[in-house]
PDB file of C-alpha atoms in Angstrom:
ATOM      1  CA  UNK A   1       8.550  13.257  -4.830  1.00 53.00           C
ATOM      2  CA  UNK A   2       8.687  11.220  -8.072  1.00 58.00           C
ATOM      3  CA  UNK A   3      11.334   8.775  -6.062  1.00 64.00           C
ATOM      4  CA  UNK A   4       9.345   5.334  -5.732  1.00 67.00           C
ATOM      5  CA  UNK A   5      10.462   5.098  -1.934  1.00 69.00           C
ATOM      6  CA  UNK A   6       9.422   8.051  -1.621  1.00 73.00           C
ATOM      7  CA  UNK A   7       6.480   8.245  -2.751  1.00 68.00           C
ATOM      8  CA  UNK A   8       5.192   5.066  -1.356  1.00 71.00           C
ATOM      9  CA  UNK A   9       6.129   6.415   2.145  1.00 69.00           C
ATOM     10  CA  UNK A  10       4.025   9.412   2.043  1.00 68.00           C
ATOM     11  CA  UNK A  11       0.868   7.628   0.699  1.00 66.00           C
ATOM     12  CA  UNK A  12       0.943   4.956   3.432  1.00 71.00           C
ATOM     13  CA  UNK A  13       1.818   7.667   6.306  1.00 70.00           C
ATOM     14  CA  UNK A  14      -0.861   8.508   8.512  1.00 71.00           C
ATOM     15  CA  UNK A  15      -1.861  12.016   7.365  1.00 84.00           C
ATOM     16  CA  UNK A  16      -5.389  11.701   9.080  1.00 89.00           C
ATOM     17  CA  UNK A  17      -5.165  14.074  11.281  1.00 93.00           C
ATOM     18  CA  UNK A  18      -3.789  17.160   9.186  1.00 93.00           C
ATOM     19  CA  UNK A  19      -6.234  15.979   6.028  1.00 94.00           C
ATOM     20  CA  UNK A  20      -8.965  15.898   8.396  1.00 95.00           C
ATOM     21  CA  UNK A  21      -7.879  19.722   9.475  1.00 96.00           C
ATOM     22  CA  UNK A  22      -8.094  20.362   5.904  1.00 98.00           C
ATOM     23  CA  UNK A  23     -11.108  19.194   4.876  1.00 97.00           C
ATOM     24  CA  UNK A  24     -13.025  20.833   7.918  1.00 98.00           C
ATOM     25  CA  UNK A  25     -11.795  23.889   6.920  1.00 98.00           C
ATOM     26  CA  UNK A  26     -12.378  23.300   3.526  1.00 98.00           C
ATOM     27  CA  UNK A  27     -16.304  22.747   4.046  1.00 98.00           C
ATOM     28  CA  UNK A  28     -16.311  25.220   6.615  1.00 98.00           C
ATOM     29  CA  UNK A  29     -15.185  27.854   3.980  1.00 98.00           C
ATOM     30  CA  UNK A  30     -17.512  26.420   1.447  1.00 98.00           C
ATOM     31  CA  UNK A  31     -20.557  26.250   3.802  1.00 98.00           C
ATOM     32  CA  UNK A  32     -23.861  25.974   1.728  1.00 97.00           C
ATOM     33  CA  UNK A  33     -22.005  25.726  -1.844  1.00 98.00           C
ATOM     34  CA  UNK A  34     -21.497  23.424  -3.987  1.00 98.00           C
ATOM     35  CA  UNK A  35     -18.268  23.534  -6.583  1.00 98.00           C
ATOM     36  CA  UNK A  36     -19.208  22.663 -10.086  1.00 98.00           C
ATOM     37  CA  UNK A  37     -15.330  22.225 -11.242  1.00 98.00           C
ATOM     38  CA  UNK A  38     -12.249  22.326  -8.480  1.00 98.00           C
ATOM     39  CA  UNK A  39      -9.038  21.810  -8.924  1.00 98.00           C
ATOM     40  CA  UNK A  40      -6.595  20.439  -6.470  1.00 98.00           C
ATOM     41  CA  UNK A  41      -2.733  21.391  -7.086  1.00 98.00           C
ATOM     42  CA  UNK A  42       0.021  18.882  -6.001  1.00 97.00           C
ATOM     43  CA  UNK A  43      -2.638  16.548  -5.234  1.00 97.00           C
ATOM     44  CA  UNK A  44      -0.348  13.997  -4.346  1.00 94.00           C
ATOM     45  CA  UNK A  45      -2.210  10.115  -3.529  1.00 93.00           C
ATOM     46  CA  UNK A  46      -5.397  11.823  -4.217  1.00 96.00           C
ATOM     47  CA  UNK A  47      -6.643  11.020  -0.710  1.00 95.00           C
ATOM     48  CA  UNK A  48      -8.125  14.286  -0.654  1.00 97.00           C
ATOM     49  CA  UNK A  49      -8.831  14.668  -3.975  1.00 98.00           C
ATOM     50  CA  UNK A  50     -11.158  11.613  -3.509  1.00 97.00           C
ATOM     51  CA  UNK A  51     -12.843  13.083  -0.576  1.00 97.00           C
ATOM     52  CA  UNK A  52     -13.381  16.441  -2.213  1.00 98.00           C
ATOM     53  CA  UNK A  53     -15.312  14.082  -5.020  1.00 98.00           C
ATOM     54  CA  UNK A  54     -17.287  11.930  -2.803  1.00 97.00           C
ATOM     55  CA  UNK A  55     -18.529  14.711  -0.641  1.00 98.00           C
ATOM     56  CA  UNK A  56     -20.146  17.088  -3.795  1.00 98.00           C
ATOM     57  CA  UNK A  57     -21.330  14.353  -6.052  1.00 96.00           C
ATOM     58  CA  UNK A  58     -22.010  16.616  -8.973  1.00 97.00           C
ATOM     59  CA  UNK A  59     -18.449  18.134  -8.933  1.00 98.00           C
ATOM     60  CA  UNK A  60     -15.832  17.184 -11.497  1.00 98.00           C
ATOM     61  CA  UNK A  61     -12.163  17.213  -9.906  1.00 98.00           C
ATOM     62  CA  UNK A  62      -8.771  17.674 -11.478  1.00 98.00           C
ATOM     63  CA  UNK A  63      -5.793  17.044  -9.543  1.00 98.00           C
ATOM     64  CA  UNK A  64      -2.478  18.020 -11.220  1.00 98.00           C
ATOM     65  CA  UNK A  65       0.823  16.927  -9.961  1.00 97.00           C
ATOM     66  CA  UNK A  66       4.644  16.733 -10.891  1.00 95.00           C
ATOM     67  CA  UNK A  67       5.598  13.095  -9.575  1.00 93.00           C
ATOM     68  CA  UNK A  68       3.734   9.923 -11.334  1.00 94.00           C
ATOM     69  CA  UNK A  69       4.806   7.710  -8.887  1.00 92.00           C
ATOM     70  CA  UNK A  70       2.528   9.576  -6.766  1.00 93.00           C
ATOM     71  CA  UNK A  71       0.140   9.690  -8.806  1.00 95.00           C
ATOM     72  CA  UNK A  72       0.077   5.857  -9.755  1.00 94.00           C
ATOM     73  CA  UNK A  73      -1.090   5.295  -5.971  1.00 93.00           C
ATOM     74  CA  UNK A  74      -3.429   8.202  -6.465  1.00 95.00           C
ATOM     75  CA  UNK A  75      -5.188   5.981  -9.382  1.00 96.00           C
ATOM     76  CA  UNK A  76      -5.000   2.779  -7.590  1.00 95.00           C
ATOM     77  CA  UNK A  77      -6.793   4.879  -4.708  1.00 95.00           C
ATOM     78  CA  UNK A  78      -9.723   5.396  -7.264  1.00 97.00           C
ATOM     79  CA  UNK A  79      -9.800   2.523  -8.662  1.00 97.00           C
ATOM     80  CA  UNK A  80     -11.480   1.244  -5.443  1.00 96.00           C
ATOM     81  CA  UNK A  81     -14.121   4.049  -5.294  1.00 97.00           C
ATOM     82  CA  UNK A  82     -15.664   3.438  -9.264  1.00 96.00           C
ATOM     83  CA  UNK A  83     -18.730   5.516  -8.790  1.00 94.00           C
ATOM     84  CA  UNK A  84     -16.226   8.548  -8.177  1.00 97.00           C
ATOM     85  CA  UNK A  85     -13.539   7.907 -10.181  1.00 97.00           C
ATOM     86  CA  UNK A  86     -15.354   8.897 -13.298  1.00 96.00           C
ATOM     87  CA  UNK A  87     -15.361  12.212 -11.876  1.00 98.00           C
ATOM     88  CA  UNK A  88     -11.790  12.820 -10.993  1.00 98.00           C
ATOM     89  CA  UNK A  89      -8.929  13.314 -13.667  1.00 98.00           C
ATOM     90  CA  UNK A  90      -5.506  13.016 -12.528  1.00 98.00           C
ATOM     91  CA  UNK A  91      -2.786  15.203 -14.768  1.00 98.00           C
ATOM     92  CA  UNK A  92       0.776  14.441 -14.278  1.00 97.00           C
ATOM     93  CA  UNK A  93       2.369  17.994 -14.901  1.00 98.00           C
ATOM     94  CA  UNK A  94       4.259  20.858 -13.313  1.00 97.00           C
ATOM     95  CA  UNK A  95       3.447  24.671 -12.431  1.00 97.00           C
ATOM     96  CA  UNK A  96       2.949  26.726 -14.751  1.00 96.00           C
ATOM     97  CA  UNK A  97       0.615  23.956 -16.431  1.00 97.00           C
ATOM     98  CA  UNK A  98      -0.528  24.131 -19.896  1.00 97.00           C
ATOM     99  CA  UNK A  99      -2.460  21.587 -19.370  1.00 98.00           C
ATOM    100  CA  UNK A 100      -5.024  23.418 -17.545  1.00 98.00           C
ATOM    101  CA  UNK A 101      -8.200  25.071 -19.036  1.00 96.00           C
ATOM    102  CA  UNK A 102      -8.234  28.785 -18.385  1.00 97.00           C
ATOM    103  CA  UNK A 103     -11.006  30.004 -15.939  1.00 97.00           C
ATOM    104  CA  UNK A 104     -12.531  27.062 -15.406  1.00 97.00           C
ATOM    105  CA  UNK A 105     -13.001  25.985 -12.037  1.00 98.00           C
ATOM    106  CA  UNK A 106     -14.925  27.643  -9.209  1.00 98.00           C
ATOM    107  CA  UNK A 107     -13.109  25.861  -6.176  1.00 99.00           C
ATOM    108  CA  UNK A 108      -9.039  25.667  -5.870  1.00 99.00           C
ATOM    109  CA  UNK A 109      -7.450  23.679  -3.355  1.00 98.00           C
ATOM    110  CA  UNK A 110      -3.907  22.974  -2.421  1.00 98.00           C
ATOM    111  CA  UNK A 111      -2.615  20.989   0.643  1.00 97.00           C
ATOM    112  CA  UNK A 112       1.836  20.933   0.990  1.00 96.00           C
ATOM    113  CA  UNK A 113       1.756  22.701  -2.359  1.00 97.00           C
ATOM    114  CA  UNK A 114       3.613  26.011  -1.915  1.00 98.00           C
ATOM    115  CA  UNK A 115       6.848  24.792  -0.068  1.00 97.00           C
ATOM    116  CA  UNK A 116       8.285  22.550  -2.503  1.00 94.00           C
ATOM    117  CA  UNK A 117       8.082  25.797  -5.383  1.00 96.00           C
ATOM    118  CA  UNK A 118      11.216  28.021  -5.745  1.00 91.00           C
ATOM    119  CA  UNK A 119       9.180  30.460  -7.226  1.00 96.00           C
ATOM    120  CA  UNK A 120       5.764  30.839  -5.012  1.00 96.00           C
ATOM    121  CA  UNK A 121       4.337  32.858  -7.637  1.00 98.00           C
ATOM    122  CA  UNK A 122       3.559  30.612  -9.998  1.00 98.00           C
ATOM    123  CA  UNK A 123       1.186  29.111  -7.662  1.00 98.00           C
ATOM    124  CA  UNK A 124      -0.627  32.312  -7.302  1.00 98.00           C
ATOM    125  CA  UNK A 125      -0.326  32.956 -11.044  1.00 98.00           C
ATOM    126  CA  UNK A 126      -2.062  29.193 -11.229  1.00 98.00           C
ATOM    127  CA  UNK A 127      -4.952  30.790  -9.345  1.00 98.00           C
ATOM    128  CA  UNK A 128      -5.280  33.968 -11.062  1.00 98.00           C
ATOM    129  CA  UNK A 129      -5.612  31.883 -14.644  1.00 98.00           C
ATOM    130  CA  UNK A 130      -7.615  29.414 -13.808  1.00 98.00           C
ATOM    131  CA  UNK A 131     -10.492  30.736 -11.594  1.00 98.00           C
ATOM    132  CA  UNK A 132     -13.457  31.929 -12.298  1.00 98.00           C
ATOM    133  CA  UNK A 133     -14.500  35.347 -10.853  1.00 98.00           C
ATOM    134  CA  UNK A 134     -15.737  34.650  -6.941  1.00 98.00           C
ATOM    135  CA  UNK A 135     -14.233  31.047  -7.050  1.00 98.00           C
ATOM    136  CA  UNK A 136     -13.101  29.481  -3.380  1.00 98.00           C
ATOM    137  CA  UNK A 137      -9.833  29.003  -2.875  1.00 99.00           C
ATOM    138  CA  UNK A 138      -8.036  27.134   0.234  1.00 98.00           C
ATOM    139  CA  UNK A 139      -4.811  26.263   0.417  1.00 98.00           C
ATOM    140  CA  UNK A 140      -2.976  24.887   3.478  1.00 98.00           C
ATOM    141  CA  UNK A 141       0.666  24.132   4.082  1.00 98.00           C
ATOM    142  CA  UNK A 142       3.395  23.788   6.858  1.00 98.00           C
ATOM    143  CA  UNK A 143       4.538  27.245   8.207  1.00 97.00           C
ATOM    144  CA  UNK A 144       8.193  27.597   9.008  1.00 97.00           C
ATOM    145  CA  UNK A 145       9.505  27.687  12.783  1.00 94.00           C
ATOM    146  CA  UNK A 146      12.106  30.130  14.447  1.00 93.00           C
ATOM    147  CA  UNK A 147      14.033  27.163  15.502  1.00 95.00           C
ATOM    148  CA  UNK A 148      16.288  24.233  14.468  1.00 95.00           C
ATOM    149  CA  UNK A 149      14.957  22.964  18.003  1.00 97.00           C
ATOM    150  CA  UNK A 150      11.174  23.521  16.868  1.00 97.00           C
ATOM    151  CA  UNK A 151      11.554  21.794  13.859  1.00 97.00           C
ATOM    152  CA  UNK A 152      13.163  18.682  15.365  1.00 96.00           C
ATOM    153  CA  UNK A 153      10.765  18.894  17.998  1.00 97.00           C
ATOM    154  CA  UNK A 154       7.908  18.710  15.556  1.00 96.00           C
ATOM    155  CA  UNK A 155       9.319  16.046  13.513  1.00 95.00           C
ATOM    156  CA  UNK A 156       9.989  13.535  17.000  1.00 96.00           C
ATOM    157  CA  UNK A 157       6.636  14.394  18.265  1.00 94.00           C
ATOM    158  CA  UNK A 158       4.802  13.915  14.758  1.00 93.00           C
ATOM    159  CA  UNK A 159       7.255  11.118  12.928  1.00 91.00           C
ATOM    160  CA  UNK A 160       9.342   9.654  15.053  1.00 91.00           C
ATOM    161  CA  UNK A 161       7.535   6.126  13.953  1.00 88.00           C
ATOM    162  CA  UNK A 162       7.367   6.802  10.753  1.00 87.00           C
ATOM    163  CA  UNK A 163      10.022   5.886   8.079  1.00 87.00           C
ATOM    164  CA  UNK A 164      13.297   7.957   8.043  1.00 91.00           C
ATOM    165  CA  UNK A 165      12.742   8.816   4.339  1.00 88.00           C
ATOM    166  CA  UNK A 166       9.516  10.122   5.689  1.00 88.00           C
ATOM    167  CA  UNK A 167      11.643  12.061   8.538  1.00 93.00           C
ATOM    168  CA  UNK A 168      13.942  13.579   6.597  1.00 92.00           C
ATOM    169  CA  UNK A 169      11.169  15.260   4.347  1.00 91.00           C
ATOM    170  CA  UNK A 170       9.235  16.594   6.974  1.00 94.00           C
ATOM    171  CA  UNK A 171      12.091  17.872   8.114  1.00 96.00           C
ATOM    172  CA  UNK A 172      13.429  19.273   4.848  1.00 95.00           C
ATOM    173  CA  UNK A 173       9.499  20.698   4.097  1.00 95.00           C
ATOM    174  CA  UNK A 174       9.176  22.612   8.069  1.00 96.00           C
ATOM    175  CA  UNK A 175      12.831  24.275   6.814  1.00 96.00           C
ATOM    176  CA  UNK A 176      11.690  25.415   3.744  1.00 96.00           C
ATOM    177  CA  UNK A 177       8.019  26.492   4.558  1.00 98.00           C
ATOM    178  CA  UNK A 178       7.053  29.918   4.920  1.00 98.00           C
ATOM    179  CA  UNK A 179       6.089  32.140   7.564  1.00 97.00           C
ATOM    180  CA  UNK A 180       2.529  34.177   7.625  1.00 98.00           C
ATOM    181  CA  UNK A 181       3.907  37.340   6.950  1.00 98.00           C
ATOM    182  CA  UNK A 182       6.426  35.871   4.188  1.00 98.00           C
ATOM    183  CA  UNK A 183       2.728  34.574   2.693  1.00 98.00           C
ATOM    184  CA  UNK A 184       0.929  37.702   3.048  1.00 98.00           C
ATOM    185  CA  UNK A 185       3.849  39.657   0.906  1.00 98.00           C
ATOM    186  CA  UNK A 186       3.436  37.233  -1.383  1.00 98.00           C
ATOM    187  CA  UNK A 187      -0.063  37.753  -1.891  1.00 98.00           C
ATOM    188  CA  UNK A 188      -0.131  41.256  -1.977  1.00 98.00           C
ATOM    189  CA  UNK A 189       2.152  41.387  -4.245  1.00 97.00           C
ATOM    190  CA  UNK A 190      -0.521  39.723  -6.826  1.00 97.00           C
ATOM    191  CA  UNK A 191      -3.193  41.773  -5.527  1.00 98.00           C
ATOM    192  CA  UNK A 192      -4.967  38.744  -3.971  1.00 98.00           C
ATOM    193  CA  UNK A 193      -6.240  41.334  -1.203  1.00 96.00           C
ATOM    194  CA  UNK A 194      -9.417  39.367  -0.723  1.00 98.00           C
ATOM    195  CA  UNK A 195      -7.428  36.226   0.668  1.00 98.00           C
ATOM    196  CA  UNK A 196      -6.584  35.771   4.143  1.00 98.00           C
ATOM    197  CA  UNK A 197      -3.759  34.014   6.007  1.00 98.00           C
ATOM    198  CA  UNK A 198      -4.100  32.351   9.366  1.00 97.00           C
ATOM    199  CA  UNK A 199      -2.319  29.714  11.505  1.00 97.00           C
ATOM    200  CA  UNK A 200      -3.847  26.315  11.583  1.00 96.00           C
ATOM    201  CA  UNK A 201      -1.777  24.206  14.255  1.00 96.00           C
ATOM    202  CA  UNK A 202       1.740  24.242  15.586  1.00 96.00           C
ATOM    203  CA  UNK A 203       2.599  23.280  12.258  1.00 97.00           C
ATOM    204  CA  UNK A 204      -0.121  24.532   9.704  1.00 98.00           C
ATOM    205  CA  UNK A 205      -1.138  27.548   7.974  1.00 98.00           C
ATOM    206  CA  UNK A 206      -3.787  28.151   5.606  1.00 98.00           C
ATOM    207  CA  UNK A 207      -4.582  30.745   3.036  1.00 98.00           C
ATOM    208  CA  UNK A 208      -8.289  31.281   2.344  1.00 98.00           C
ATOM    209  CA  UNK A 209     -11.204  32.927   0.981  1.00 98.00           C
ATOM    210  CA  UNK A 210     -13.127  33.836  -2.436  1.00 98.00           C
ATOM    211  CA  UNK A 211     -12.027  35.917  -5.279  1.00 98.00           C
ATOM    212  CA  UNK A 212     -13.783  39.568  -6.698  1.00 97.00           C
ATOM    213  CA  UNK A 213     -16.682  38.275  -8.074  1.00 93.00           C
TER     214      UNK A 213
END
């Protein structure tokens, strides 16, 4: 989404509601700890970066993604919050990152990450390299639909008033999402046994859960 248009439509959107699904699942995994280092990939505006920052005020937060036009909104977004900012380093790069410390952080996140890679791998390979043993990782995305119906359905009922760059996205992202079990393959394929995929919404899924300590 490095297209200015673009970019600028999906940081104004209203993404409260799915963000807000996020995060609550994101704490509730967490529960009573407290992430020294996290990482968020394809972090987008940084809207949840930023939360993730504010809420564990000892945590240090990198948030990697391909497109610097969103990122430039993700900056102006900190900006505004100074006391946090200091804590949150925004890296304009794509997966497989070099630019990345190895085994570093004990908390990954992802939110609309794994649809937009042609290899879903790499994402897991991301994991794998960067984690420390027992680190938390949550990652939630859109789920693809059995339908051309369902997906037009979802994108009236969810962005019918928003912008028809916006529209066509959402569109484009329900298409190329994958299913649970597609997910699930995926992850046993890397041996990420300990990770579990559920469904979120009518629209969500989420991958979840802590690696071998």
């Amino acid at each position: 989404m490095d297209e200015k248009a673009q970019a600028k439509a999906y940081a104004e959107a209203d993404f409260r509601e799915p963000n807000q699904l996020f995060l609550d699942r994101l704490l509730a995994l967490m529960g009573d700890r407290a992430p020294n280092h996290a990482l968020d990939l394809g972090c987008g505006p940084a809207d949840i970066t930023l939360h993730v920052a504010r809420h564990w005020h000892d945590c240090r937060v990198d948030g990697l993604d391909g497109a610097e036009a969103m990122l430039a909104h993700g900056r102006r977004l900190l900006q505004r919050h100074p006391a946090t900012e200091a804590r949150v380093n925004l890296i304009c790069d794509t997966l497989p990152s070099a630019l990345l410390p190895q085994r570093a952080y004990d908390l990954i996140f992802s939110n609309s990450l794994l649809h937009h890679l042609h290899n879903p791998d790499i994402l897991w390979q991301t994991i794998q390299s960067t984690a420390i043993p027992g680190a938390a990782i949550f990652i939630m995305d859109l789920r693809r639909l059995n339908s051309p119906q369902a997906v037009e359905s979802l994108v009236q009922h969810y962005a019918a008033n928003e912008p028809q760059i916006l529209q066509r996205d959402f569109r484009a992202s329900l298409c190329a999402a994958f299913t649970p079990d597609e997910v699930q393959q995926q992850l046993n394929e890397r041996g990420l046994t300990t990770l579990s995929v559920h469904n979120l919404s009518d629209r969500h899924l989420s991958i979840s859960g802590f690696l071998p300590g």
